[in-house]
N, CA and C of each residue as an Amber inpcrd file, in Angstrom:
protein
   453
  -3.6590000 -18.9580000  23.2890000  -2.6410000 -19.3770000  22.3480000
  -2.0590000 -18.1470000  21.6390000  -0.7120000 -18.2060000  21.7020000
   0.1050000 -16.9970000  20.7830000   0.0070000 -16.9670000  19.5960000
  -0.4450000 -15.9140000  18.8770000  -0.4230000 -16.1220000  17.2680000
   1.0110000 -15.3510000  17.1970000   2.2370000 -15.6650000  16.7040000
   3.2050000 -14.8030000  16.3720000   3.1180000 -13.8700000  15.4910000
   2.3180000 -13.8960000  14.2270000   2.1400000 -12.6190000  13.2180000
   1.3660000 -12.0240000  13.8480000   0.8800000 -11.5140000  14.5220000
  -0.4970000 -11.2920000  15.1800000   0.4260000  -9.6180000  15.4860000
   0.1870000  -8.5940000  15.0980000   0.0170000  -7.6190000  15.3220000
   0.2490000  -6.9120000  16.7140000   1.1520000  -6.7790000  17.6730000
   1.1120000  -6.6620000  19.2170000   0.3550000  -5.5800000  19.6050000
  -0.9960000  -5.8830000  20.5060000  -1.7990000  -5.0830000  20.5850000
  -2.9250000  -4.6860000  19.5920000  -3.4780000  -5.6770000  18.7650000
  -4.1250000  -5.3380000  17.7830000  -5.3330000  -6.4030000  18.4100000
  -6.6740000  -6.4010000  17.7810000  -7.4480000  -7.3970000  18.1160000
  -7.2370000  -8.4610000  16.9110000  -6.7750000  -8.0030000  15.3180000
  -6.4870000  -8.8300000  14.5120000  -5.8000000  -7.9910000  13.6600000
  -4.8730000  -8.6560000  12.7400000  -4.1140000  -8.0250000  11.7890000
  -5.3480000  -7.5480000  10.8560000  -6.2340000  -8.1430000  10.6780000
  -7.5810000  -7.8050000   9.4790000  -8.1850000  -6.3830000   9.9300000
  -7.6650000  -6.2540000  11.5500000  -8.3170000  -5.1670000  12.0280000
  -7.4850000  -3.9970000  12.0080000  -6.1480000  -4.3780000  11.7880000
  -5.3380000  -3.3360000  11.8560000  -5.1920000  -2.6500000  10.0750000
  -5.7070000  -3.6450000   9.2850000  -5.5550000  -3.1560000   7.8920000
  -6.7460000  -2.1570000   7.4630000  -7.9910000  -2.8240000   8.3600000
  -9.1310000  -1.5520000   7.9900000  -8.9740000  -0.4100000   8.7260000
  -8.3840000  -0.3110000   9.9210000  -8.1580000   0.9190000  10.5890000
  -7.0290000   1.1900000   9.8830000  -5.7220000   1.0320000   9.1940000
  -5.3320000   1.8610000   8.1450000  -6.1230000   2.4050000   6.9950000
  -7.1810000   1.6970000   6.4840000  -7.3070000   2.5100000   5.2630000
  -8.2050000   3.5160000   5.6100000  -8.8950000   3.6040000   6.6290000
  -9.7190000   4.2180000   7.1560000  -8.7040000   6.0420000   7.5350000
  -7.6480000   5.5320000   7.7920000  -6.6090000   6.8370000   8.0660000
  -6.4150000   7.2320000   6.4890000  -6.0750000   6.5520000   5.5610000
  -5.8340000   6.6520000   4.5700000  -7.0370000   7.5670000   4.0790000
  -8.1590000   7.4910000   4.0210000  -9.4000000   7.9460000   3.3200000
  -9.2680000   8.8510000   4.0630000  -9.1690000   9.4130000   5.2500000
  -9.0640000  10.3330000   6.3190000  -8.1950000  11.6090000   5.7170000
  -7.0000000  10.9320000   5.3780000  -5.6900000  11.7080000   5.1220000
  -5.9290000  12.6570000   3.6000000  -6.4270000  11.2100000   2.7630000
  -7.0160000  12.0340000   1.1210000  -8.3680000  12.9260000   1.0590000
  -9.1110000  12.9300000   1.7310000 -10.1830000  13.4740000   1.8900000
  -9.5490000  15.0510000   2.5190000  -8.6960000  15.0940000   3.1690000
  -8.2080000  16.1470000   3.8660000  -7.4970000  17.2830000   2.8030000
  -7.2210000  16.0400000   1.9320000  -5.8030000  16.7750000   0.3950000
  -7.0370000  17.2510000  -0.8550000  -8.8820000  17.0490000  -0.3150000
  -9.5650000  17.1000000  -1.3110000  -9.8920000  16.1950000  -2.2440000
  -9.4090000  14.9840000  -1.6290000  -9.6670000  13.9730000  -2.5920000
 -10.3380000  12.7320000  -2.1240000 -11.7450000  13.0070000  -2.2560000
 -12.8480000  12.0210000  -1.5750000 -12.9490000  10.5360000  -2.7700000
 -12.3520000   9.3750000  -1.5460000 -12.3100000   8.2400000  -2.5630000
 -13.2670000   6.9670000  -1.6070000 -13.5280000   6.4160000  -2.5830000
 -14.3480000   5.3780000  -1.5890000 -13.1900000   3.9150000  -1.2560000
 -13.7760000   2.9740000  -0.0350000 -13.3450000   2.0170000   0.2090000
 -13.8870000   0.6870000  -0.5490000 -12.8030000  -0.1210000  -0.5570000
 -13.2120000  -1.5920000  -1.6940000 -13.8100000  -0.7850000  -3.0970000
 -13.4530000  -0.2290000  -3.5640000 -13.1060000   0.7250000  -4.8900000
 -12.8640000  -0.7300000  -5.9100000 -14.3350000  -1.3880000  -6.9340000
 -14.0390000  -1.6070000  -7.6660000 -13.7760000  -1.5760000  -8.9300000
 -12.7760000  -1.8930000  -9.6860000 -12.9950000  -2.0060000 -11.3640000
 -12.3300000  -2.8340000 -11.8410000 -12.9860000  -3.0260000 -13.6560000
 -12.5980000  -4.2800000 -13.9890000 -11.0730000  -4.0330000 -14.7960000
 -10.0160000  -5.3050000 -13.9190000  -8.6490000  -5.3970000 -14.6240000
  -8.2520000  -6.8060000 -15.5830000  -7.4200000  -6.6200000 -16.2020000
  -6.7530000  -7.8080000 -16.8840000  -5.4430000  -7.4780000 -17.8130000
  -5.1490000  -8.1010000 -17.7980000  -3.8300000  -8.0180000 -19.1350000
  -4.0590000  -8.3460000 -20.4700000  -5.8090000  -8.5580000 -20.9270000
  -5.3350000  -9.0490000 -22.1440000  -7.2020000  -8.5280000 -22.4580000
  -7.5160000  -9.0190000 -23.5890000  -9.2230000  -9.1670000 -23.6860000
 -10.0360000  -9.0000000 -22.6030000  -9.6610000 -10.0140000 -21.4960000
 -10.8220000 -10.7890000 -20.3600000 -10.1540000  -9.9250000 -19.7460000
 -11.5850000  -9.1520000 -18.8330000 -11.1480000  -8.3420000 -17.0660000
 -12.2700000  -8.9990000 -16.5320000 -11.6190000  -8.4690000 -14.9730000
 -12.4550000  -9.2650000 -14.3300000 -12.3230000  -7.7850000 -12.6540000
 -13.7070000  -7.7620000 -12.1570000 -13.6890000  -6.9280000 -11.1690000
 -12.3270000  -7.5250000 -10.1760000 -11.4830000  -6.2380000  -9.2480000
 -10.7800000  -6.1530000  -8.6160000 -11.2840000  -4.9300000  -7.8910000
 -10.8440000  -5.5440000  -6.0380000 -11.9220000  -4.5310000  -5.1780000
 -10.0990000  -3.9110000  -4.8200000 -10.0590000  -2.5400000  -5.0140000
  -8.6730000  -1.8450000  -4.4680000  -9.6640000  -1.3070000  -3.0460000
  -8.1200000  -0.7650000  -2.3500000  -8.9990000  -0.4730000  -1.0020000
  -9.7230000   0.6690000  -1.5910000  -9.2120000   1.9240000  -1.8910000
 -10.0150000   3.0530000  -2.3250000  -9.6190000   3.5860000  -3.2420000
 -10.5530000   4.0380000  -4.0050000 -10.5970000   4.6570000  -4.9950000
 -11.7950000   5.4890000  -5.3540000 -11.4560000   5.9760000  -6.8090000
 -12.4580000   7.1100000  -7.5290000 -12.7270000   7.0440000  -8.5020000
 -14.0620000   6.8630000  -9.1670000 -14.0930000   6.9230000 -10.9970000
 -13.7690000   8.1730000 -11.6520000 -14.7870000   9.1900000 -10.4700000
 -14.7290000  10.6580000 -11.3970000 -13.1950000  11.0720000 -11.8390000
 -12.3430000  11.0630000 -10.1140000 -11.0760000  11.7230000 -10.6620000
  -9.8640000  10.5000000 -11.1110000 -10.6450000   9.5360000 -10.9640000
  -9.8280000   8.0800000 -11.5670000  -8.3640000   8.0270000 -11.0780000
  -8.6080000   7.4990000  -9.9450000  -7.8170000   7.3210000  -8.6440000
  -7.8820000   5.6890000  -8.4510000  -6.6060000   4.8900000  -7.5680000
  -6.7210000   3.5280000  -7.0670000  -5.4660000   4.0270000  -6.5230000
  -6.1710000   3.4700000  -4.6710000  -4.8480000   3.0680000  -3.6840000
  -5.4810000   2.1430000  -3.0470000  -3.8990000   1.2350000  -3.0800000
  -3.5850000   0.0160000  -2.1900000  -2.8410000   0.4680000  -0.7590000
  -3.2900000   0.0910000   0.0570000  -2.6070000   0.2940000   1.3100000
  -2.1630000  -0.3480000   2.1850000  -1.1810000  -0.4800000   2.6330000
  -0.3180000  -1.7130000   3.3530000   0.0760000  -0.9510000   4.6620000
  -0.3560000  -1.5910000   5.9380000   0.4190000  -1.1590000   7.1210000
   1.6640000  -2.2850000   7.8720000   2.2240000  -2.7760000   6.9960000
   3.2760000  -3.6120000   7.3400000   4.0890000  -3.0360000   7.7150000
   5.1120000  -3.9440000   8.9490000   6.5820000  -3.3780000   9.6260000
   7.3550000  -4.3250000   9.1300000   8.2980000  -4.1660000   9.5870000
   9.8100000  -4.6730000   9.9510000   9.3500000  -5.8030000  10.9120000
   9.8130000  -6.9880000  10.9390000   9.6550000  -7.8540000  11.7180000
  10.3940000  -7.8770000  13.1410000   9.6530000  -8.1110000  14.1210000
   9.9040000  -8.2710000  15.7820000  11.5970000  -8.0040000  15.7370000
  12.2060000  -8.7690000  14.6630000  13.6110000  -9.0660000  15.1370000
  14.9660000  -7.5980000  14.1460000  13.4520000  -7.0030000  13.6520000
  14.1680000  -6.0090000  12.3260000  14.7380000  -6.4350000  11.2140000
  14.0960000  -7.6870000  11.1360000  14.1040000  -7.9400000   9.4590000
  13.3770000  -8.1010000   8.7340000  13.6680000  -8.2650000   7.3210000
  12.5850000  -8.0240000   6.1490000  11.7010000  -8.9830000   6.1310000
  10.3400000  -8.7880000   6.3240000   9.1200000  -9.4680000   6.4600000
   8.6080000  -9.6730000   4.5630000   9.4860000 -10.6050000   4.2020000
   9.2600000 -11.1090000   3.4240000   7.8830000 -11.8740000   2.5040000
   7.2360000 -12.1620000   3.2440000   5.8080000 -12.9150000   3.3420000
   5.3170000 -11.3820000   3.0380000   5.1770000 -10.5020000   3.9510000
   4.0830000  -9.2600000   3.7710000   4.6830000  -8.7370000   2.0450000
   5.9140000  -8.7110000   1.7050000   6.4890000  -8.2400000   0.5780000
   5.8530000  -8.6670000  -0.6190000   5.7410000 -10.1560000  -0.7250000
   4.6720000 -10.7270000  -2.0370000   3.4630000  -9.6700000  -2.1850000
   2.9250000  -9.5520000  -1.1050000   1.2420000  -9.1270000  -1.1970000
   1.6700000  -7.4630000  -1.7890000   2.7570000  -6.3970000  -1.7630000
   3.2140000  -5.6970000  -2.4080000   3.2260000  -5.8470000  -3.5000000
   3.8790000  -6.9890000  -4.0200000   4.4650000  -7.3210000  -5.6880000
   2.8070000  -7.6440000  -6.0990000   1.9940000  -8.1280000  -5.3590000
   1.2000000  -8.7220000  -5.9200000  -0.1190000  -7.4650000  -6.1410000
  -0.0340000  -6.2910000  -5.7730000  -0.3330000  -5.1860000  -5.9870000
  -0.2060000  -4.1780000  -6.6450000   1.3570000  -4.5510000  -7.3410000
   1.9690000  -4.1280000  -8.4840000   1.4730000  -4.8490000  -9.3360000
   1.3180000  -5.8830000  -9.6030000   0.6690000  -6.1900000 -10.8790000
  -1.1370000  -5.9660000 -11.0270000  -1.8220000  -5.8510000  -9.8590000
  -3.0680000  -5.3170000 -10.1800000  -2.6190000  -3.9290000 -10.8020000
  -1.7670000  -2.8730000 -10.2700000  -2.0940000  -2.0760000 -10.9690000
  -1.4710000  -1.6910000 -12.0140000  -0.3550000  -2.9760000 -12.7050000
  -0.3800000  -2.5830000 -13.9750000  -1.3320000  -3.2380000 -14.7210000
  -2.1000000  -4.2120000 -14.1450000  -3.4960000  -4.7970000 -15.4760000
  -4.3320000  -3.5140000 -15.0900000  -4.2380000  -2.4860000 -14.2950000
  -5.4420000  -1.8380000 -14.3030000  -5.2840000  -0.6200000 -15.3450000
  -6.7380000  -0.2550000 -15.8500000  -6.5030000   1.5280000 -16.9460000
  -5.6090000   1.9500000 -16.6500000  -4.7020000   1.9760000 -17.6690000
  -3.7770000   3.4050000 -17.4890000  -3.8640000   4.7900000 -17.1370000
  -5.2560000   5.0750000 -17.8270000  -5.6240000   6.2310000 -17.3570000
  -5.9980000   6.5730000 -15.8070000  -5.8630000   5.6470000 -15.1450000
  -5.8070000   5.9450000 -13.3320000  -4.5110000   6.1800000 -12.9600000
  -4.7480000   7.5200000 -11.5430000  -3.3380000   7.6040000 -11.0400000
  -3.6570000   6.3460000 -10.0630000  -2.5110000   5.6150000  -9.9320000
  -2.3870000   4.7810000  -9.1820000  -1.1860000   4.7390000  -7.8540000
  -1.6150000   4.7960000  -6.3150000  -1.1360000   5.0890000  -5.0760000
  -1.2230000   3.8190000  -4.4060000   0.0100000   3.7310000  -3.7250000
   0.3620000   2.9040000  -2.6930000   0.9560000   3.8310000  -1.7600000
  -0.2130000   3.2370000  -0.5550000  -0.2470000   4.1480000   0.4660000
   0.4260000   3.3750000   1.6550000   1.5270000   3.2470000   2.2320000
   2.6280000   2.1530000   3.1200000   2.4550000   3.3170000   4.3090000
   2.1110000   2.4790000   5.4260000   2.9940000   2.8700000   6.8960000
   4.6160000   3.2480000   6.9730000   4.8040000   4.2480000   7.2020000
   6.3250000   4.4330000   7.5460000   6.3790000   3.5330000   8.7020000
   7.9370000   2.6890000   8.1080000   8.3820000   2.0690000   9.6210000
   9.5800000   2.2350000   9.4860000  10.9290000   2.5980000  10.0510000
  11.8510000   2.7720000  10.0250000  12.9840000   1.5680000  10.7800000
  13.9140000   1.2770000  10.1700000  14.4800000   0.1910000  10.7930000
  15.8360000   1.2680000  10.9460000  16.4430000   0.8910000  12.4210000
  17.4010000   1.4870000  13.0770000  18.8440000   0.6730000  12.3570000
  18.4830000  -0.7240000  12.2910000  19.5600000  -1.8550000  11.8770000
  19.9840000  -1.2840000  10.4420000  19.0750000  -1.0690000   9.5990000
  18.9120000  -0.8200000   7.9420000  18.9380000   0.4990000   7.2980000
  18.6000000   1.4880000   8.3860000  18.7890000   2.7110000   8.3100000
  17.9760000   3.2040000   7.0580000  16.4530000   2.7960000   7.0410000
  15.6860000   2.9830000   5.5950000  14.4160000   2.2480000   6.3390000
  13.1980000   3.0430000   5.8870000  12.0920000   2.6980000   5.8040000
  11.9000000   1.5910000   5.0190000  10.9120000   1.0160000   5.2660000
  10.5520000  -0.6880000   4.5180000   9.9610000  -0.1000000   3.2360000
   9.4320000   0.7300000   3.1730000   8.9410000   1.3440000   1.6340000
  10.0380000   1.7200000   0.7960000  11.1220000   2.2230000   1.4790000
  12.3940000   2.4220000   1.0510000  13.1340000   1.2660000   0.5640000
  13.2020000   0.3940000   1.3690000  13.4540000  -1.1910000   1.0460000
  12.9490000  -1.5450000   0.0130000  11.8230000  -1.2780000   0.2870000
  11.0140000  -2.0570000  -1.0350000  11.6710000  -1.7930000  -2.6080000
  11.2860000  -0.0820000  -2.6350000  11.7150000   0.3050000  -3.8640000
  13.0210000   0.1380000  -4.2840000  14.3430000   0.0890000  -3.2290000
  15.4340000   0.0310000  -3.6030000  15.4400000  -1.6660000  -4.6730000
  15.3090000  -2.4140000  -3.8900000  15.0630000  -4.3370000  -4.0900000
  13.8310000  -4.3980000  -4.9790000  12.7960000  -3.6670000  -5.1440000
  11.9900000  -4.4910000  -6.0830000  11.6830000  -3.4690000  -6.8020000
  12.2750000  -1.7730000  -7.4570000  11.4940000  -1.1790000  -8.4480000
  10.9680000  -2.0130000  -9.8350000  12.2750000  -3.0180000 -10.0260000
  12.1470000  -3.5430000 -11.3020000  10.6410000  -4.3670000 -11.5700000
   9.6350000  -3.7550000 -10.1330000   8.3410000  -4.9370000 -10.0440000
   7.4850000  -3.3410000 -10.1600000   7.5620000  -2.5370000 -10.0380000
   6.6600000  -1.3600000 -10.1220000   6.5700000  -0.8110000 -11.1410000
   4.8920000  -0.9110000 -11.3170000   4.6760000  -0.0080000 -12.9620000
   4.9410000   1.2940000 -12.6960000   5.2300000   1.8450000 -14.1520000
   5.5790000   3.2680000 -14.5750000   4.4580000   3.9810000 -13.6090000
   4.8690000   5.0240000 -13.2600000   3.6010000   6.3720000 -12.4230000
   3.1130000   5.7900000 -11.2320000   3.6830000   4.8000000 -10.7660000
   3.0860000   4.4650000  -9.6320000   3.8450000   5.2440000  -8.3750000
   2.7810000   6.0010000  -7.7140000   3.2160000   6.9140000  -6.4330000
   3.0830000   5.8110000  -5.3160000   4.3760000   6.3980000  -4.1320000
   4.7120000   5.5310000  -3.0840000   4.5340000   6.6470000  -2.1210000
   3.3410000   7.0320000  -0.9420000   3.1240000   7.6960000   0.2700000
   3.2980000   6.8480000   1.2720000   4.1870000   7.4830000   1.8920000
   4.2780000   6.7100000   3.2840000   3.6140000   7.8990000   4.3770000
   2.7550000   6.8970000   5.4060000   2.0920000   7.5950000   6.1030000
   2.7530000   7.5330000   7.4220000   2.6740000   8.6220000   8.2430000
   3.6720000   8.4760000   9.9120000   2.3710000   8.5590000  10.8270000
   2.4830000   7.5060000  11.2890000   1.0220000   7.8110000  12.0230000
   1.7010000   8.6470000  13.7420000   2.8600000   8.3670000  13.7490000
   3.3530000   9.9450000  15.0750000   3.0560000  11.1530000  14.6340000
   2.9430000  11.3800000  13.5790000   2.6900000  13.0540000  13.0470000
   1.1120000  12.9280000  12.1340000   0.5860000  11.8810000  12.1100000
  -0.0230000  12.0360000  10.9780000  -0.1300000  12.2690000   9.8390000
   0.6810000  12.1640000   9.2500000   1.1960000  12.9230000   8.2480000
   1.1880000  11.8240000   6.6350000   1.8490000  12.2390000   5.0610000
   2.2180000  11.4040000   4.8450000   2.9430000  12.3180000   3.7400000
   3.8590000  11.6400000   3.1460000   4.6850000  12.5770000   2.1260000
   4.9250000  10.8920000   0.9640000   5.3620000  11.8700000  -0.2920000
   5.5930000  10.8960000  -1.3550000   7.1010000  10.5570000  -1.3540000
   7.5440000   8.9750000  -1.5760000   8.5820000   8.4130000  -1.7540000
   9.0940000   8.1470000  -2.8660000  10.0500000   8.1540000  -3.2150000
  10.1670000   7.3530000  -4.6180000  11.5400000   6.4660000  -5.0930000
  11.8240000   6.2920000  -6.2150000  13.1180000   5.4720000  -6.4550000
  13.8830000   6.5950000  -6.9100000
C-alpha cells in the first residue's frame, strides 16, 4: 500500500527525522558545539512549566535546536501541514528561558517554481510567528554544509 507522505525512498518519515538530527549534532559538534539529542527543559508561559524534549541541546552553553527536514511537496508546493509543526516550534521556543540561544536547524530545499528555499518561505509568510533571536540554519546535505538565514 502507498503511503503518499511517505518520504520517497525513506523506510519512514520518523526515520528520516532522526537521521537529520543526527547530521545536525554531526554538523554542531564540528563548529565545537557538543549538544545532546531529546535535550530536555522545563517551558511555559506563565508560573506552570512543564518538561519539553527539543531535539538537541545544551545546559552548560544553553543552547536548543529544533530541526525539520521538510520539502516542497511532490508537486512544488507549500506543504502546509509540515508548516504548523514550524509555528508550533516557535512557540516552544518562545515559552522557553530566554537566556538560551535558540536554533532552527531546516533542510535546504529549493523550489525552481518559487525561486526561494522553504525556510525562505517560511520567514518571508510567517516572521510575524518567530521569537526575537531566533537563528534559522539551513543545512545542504549536497555540500554538507549549513549557513544562517534570516528575515
Amino acid at each position: 500500500m502507498s503511503q503518499s507522505f511517505q518520504r520517497i525512498g525513506s523506510k519512514s518519515n520518523a526515520q528520516v527525522g532522526k537521521d537529520f538530527e543526527l547530521l545536525a549534532q554531526a554538523f554542531f559538534d564540528q563548529q565545537g558545539l557538543s549538544l545532546v539529542r531529546d535535550f530536555k527543559i522545563p517551558v511555559g508561559v506563565n508560573l506552570f512549566k512543564k518538561d519539553h524534549a527539543f531535539d538537541l541541546g545544551c545546559t552548560e552553553k544553553q543552547v536548543l535546536v529544533e530541526c525539520k527536514s521538510h520539502k516542497w511537496t511532490s508537486g512544488d508546493n507549500v506543504p502546509s501541514a509540515k508548516l504548523t509543526v514550524w509555528n508550533e516550534a516557535m512557540y516552544y521556543f518562545l515559552a522557553s528561558p530566554k537566556s538560551y540561544r535558540k536554533i532552527m536547524f531546516v533542510l535546504r530545499d529549493f523550489s525552481e517554481k518559487r525561486s526561494e528555499t522553504l525556510a525562505e518561505y517560511y520567514l518571508r509568510t510567517y516572521a510575524h510567528l518567530v521569537p526575537e533571536g531566533v537563528e534559522f540554519w539551513e543545512y545542504d546535505s549536497l555540500k554538507s554544509t549549513a549557513v544562517q538565514v534570516g528575515i
